[in-house]
Short mmCIF file of C-alpha atoms and ligand atoms in Angstrom, two decimals:
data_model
loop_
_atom_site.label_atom_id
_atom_site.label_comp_id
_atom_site.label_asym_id
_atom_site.label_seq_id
_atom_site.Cartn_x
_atom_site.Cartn_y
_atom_site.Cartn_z
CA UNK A 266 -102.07 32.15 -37.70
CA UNK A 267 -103.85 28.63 -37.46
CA UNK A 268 -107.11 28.02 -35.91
CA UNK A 269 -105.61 26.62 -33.01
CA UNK A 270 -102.72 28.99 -32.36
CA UNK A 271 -105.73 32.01 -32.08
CA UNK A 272 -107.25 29.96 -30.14
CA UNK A 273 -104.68 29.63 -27.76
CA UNK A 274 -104.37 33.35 -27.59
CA UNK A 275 -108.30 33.18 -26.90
CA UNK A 276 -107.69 30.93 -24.20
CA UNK A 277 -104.71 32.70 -22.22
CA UNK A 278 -106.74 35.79 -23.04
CA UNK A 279 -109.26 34.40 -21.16
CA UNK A 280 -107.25 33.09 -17.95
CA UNK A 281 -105.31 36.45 -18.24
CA UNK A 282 -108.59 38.11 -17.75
CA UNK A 283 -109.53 36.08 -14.85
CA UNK A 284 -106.61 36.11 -12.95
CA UNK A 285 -106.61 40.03 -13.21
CA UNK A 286 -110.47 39.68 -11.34
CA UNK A 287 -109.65 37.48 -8.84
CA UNK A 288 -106.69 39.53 -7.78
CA UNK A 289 -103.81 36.64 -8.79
CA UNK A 290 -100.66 37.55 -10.99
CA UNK A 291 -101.10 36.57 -14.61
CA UNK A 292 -98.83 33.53 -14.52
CA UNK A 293 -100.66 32.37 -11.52
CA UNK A 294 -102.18 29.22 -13.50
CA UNK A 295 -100.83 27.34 -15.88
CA UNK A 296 -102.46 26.03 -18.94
CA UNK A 297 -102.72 22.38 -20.03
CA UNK A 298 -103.43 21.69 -23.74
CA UNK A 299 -105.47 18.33 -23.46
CA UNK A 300 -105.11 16.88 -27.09
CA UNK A 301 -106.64 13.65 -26.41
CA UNK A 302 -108.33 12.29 -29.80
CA UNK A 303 -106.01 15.16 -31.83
CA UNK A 304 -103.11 14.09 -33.89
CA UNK A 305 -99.82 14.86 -33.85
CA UNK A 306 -99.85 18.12 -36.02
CA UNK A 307 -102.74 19.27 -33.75
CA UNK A 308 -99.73 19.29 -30.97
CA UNK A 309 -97.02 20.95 -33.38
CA UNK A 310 -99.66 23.61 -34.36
CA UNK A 311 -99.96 24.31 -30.07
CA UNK A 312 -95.92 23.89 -29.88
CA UNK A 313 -95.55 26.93 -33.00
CA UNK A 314 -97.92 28.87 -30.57
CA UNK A 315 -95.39 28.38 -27.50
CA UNK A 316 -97.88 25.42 -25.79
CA UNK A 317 -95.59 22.99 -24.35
CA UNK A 318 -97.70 21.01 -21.45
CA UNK A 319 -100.14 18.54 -22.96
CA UNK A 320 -102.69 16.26 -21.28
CA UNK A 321 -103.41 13.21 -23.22
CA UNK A 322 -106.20 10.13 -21.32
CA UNK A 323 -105.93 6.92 -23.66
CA UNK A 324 -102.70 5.21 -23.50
CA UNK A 325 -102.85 3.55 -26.87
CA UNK A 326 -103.29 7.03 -28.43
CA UNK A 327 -101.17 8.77 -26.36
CA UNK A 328 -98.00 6.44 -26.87
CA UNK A 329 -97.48 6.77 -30.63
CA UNK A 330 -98.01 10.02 -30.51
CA UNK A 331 -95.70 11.04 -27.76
CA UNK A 332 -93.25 9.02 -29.50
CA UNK A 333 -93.67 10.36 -32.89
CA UNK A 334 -92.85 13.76 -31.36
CA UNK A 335 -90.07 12.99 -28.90
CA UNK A 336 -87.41 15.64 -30.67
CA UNK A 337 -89.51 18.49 -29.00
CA UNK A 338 -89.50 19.54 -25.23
CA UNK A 339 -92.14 18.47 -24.55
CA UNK A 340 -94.24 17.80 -21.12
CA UNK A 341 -96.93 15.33 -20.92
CA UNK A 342 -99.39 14.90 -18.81
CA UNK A 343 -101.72 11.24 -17.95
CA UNK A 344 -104.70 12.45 -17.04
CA UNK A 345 -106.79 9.38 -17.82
CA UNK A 346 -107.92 6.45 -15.18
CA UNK A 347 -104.72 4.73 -14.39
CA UNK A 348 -105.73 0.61 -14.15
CA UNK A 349 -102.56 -1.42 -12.96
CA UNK A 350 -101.71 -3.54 -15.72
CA UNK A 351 -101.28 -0.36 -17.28
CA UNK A 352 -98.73 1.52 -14.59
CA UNK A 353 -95.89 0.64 -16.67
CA UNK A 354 -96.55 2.82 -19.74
CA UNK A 355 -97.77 5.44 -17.73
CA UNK A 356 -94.01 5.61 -15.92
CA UNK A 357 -91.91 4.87 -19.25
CA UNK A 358 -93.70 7.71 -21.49
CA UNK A 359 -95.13 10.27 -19.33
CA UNK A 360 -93.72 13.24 -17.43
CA UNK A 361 -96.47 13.55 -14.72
CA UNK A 362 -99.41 11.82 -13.74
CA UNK A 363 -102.75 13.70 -12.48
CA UNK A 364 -105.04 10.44 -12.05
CA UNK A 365 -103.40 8.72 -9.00
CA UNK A 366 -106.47 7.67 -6.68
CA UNK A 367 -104.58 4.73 -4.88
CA UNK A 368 -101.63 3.81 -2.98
CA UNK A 369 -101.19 0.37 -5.16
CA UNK A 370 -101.14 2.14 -8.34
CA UNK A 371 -98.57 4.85 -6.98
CA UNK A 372 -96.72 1.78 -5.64
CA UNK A 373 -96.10 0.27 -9.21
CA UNK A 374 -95.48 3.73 -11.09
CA UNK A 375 -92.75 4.20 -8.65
CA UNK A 376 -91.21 0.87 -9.29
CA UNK A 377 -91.56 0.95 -13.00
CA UNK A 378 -90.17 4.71 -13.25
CA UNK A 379 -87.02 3.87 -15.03
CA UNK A 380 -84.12 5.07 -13.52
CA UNK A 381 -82.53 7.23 -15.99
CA UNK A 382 -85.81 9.49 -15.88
CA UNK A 383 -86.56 12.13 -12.97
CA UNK A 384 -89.14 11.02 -10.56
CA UNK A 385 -92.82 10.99 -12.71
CA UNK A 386 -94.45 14.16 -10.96
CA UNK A 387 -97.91 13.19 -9.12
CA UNK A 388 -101.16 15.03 -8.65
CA UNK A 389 -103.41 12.86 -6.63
CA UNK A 390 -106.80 13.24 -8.18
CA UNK A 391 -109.44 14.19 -5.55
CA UNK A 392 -113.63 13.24 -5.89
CA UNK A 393 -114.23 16.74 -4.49
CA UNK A 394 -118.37 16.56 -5.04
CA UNK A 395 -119.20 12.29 -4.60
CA UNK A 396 -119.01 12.58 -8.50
CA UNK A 397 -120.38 9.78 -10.22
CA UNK A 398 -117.09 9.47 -12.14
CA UNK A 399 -115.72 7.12 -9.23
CA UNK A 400 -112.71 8.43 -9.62
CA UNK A 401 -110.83 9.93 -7.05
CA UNK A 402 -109.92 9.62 -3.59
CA UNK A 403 -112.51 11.08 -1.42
CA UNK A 404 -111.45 14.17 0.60
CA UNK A 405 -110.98 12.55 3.99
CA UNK A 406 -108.66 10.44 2.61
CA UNK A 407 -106.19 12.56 0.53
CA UNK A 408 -103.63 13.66 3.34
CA UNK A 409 -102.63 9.86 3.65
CA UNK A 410 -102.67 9.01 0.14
CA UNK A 411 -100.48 11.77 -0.21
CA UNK A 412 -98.02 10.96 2.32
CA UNK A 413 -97.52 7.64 0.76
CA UNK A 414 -97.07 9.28 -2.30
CA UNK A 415 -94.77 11.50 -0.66
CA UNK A 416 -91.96 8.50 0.20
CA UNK A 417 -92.07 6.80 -3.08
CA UNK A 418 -88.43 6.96 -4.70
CA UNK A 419 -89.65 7.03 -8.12
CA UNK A 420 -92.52 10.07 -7.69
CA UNK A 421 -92.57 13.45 -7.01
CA UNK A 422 -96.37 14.55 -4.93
CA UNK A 423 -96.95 18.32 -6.94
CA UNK A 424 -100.04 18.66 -5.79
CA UNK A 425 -104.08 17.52 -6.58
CA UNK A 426 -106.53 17.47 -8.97
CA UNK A 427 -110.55 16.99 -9.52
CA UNK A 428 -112.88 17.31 -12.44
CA UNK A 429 -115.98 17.90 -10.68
CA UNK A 430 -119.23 17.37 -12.53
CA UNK A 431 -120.55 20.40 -14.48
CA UNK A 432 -122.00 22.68 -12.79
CA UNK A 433 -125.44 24.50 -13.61
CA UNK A 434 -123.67 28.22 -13.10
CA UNK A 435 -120.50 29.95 -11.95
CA UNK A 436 -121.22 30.82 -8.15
CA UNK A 437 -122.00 26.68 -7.92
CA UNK A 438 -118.78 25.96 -9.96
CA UNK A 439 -117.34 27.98 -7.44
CA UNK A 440 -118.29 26.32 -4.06
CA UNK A 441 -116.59 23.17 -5.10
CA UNK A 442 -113.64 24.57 -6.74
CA UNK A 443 -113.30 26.60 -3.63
CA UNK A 444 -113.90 22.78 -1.60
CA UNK A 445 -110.84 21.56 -3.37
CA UNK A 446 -108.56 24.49 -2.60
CA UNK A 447 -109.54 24.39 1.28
CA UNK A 448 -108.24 21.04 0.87
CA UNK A 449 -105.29 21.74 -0.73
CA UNK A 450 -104.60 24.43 1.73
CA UNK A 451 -104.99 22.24 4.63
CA UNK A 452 -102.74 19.51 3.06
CA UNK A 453 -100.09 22.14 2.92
CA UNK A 454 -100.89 23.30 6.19
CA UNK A 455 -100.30 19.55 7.51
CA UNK A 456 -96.69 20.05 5.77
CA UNK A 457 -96.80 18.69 2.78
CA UNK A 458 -95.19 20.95 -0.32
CA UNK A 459 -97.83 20.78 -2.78
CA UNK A 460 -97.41 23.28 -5.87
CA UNK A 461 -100.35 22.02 -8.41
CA UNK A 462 -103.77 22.34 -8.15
CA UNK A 463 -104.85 20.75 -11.12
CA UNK A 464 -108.75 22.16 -11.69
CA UNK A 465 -110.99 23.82 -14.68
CA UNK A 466 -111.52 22.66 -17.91
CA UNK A 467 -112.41 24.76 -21.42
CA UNK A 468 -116.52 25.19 -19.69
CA UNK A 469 -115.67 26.32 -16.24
CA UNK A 470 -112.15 28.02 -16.26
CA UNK A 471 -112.67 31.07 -15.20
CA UNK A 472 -114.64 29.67 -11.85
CA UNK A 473 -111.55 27.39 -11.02
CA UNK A 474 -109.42 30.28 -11.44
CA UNK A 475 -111.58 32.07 -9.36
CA UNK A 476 -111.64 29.46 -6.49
CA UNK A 477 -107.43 29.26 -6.94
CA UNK A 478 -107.01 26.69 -9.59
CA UNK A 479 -102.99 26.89 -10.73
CA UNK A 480 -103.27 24.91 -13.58
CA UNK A 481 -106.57 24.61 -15.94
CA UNK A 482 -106.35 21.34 -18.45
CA UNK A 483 -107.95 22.78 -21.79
CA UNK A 484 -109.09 20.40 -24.76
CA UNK A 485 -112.09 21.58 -27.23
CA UNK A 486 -111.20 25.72 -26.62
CA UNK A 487 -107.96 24.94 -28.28
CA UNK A 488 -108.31 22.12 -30.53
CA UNK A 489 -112.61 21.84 -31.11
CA UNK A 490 -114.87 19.93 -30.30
CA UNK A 491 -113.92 16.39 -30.38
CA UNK A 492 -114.98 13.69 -32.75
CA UNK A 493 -116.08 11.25 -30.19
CA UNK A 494 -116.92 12.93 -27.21
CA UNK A 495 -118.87 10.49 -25.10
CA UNK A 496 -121.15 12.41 -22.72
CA UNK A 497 -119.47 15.80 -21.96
CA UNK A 498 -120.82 19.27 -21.80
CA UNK A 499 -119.32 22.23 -23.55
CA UNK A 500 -121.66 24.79 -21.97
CA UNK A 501 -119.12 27.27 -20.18
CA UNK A 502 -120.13 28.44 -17.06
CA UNK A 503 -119.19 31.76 -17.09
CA UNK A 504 -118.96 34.23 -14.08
CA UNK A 505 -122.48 35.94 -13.28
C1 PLP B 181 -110.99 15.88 -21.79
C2 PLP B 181 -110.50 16.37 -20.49
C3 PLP B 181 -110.24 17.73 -20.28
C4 PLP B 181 -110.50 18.81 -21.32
O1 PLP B 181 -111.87 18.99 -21.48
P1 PLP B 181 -112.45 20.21 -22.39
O2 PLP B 181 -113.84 20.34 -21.92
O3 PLP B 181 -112.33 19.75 -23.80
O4 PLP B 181 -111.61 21.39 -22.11
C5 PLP B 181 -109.73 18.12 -19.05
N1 PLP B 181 -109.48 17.22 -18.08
C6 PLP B 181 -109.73 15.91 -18.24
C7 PLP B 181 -109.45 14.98 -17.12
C8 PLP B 181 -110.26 15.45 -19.44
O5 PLP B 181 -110.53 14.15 -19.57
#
């Protein structure tokens, strides 16, 4: 077995585990393999280990790649900053899109979704803490970016997602996890059908399952640490 396919194991260990304390089936959450900076045997090592949903953030990364590998099933996911000059890309290679903060954005990924693809599947990222990232729609906002979303011909609205700043320890991880699914709740309570909640990365999964994450997007757990990683922690929280 590689590095990376016992790592996997390690990972859905790890979710397995979590999902058993917080009371949720196994195959409650799903996992993400972010590959960003890792090549294309990186992703065939995940694929011989059953992975088949990969995140990837840089477009002029993720292209080649995703067309290098286009004989395999599989699903990728843009979960990078989305500018508009760049909405066209995102729509032609990519099977969802977690990153969509405004309506203008959604707007052109709609129209440039060619037609002989399904609908690109949406999460609309949420700023769920004032994060300095930026990015995100802030809370009080969501339900309408959503509905917009919602009546675009060429998207399908799954659901949200947030990367909230780290967090100093699990029970603080927890309170804005837990922020993002009260949202998320009352979004579907409003009737919208959201499915996704797109939260926890390889430091604070087991918190966002914890607070009802369904999907967790996992990079250096699987695949290291990465060769240019520009101001990121790796320090899990882990629960107390
Ligand atoms: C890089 C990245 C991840 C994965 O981060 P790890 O800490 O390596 O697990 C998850 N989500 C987003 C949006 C990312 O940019």
């Amino acid at each position: 077995m590689t590095t990376i396919q016992s790592q996997i194991s390690a990972v859905r260990a790890l979710m397995a585990d979590a999902c058993r304390a917080a009371g949720r089936a196994d195959d409650a959450v799903s996992l993400l393999a972010v590959s960003k900076t890792f090549d294309a045997d990186a992703v065939l090592a995940a694929f011989a280990a059953g992975q088949r949903a990969f995140g990837e953030n840089y477009l002029q990364e993720a292209v080649p790649k995703i067309t290098a590998l286009n004989h395999l099933p599989l699903q990728w996911h843009c979960i990078g900053p989305v500018q508009s000059n760049k909405t066209r890309l995102v729509a032609e290679h990519f099977d969802w899109v977690q990153t969509v903060d405004r309506a203008k954005i959604a707007e052109r990924l709609s129209q440039q979704r060619p037609a002989h693809l399904p609908p690109l599947q949406v999460c609309i990222q949420v700023n769920v803490d004032g994060g300095a990232t930026k990015s995100g729609v802030l809370p009080d906002a969501a339900l309408a970016l959503a509905q917009a979303v919602a009546g675009l011909p060429g998207l399908r609205l799954r659901g949200l997602m947030c990367i909230p700043e780290p967090a100093p320890d699990f029970a603080t991880a927890c309170t804005v996890f837990k922020r993002a699914r009260a949202l998320f709740d009352a979004m579907n309570a409003s009737g919208l059908a959201l499915d996704t909640l797109s939260m926890g990365m390889s430091a604070d999964l087991q918190a966002a399952i914890a607070s009802g994450s369904t999907m967790v997007r996992v990079g250096s757990a699987i695949f290291g640490a990465r060769p240019h990683a520009v101001s990121e922690t790796s320090r899990p929280v882990l629960p107390a």
